[in-house]
PDB file of C-alpha atoms in Angstrom:
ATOM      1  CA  UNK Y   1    -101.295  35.313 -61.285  1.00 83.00           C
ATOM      2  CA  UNK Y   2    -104.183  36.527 -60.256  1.00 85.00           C
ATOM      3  CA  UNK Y   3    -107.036  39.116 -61.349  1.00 78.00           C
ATOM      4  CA  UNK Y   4    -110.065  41.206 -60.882  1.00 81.00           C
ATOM      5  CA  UNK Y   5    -113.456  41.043 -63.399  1.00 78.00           C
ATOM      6  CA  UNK Y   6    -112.106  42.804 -66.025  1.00 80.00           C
ATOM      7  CA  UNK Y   7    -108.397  42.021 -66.132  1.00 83.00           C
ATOM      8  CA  UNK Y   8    -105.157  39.984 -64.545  1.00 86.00           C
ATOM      9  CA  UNK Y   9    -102.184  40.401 -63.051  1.00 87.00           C
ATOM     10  CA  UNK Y  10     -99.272  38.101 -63.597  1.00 88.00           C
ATOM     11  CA  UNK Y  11     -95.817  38.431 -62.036  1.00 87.00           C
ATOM     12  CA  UNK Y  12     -93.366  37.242 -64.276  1.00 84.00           C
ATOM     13  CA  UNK Y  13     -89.145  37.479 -63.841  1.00 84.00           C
ATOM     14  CA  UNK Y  14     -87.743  38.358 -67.974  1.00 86.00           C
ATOM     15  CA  UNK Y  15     -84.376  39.535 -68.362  1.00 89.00           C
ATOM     16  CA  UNK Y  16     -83.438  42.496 -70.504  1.00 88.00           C
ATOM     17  CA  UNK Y  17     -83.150  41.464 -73.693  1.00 94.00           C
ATOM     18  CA  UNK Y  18     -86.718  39.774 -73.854  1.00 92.00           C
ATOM     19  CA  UNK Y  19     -88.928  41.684 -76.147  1.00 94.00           C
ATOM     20  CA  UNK Y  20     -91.965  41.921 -73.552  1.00 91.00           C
ATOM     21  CA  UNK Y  21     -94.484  43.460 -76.416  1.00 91.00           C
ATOM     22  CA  UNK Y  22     -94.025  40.065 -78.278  1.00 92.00           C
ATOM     23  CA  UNK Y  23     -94.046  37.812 -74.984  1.00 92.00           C
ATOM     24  CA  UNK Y  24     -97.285  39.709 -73.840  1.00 91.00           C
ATOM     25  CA  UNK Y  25     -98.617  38.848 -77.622  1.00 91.00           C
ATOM     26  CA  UNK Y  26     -97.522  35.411 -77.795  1.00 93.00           C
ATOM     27  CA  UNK Y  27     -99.267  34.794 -74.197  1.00 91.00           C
ATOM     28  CA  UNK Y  28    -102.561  36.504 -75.117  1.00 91.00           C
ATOM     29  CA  UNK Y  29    -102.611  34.108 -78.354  1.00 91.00           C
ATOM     30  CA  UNK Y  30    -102.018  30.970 -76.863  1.00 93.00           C
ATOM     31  CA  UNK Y  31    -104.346  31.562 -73.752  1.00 90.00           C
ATOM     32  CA  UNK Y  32    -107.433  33.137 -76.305  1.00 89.00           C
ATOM     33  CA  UNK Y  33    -107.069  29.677 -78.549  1.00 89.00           C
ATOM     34  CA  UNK Y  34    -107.020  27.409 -75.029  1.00 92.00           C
ATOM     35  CA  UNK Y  35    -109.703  28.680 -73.246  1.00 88.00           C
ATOM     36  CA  UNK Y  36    -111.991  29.477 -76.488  1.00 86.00           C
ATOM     37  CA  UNK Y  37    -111.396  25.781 -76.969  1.00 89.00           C
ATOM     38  CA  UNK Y  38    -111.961  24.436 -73.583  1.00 92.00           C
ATOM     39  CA  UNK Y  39    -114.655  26.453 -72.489  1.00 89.00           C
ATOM     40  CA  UNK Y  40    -116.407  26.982 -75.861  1.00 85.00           C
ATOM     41  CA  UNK Y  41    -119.710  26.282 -75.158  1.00 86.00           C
ATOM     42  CA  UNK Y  42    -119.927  28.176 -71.673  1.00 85.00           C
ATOM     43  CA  UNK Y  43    -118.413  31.356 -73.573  1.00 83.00           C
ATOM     44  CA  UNK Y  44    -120.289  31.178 -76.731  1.00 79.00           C
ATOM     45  CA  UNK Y  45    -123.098  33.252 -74.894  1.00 80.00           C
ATOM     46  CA  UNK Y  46    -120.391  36.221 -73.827  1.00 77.00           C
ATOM     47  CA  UNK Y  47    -117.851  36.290 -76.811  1.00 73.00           C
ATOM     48  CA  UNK Y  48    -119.132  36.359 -79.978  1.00 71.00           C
ATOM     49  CA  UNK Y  49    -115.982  38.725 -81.560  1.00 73.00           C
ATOM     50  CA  UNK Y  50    -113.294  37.418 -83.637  1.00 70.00           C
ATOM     51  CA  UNK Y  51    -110.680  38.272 -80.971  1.00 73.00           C
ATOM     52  CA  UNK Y  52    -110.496  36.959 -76.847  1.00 80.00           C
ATOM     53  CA  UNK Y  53    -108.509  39.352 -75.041  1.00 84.00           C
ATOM     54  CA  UNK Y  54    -108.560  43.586 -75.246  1.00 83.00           C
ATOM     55  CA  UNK Y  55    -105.030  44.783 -77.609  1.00 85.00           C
ATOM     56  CA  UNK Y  56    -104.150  46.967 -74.960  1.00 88.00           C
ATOM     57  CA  UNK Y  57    -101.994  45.815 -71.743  1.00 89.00           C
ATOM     58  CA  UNK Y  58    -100.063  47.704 -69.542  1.00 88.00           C
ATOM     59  CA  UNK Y  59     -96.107  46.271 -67.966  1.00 87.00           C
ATOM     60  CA  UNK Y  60     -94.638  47.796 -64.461  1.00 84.00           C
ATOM     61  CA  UNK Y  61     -91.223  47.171 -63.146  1.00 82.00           C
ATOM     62  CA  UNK Y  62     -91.252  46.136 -59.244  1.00 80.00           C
ATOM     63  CA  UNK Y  63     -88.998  48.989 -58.634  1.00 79.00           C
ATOM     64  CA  UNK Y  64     -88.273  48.692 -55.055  1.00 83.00           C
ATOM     65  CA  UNK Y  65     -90.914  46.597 -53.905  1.00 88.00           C
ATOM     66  CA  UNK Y  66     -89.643  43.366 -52.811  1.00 89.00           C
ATOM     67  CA  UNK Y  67     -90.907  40.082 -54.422  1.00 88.00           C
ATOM     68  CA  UNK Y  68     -92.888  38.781 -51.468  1.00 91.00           C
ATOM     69  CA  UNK Y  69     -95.136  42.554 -51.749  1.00 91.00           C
ATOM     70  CA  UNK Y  70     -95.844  41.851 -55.281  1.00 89.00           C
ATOM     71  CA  UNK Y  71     -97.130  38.701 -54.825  1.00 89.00           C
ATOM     72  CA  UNK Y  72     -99.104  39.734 -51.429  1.00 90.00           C
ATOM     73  CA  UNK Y  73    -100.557  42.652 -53.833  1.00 87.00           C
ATOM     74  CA  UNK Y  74    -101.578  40.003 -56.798  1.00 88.00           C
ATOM     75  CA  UNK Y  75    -102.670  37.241 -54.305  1.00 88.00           C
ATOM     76  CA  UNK Y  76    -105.283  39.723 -53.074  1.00 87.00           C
ATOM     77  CA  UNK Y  77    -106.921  41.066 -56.123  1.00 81.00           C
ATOM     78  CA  UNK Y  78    -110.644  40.799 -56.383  1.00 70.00           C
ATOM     79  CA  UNK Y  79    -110.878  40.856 -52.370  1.00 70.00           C
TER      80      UNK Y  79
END
């Protein structure tokens, strides 16, 4: 996992029959409640919405890439 200002990357391994809408939803609501918990007061300035994260997110398939590239590519965002 890794990320740039305005979003993340995270490399995860599901297999086929995961339903990755409702894994991407269930991570985005669990990760809003932590850090608007733990970090309250130093976001209170910046997020002032009802919701944390953006609805939208977008899921790629390695395709031929081997592991070891993805995580090369991820490790480096932001540089």
């Amino acid at each position: 996992m890794n990320g740039e200002e305005d979003h993340i990357h995270i490399l995860f391994d599901a297999p086929p029959q995961i339903n990755l809408a409702n894994t991407i939803n269930s991570y985005k609501t669990v990760t809003s409640r932590y850090i608007r918990k733990e970090f309250s007061e130093e976001l209170s300035t910046f997020y002032w919405k009802p919701y944390f994260w953006n609805r939208s997110y977008m899921i790629l398939t390695t395709g031929g890439a081997t592991i070891d590239v993805i995580k090369k590519y991820i490790e480096n965002q932001g540089e």
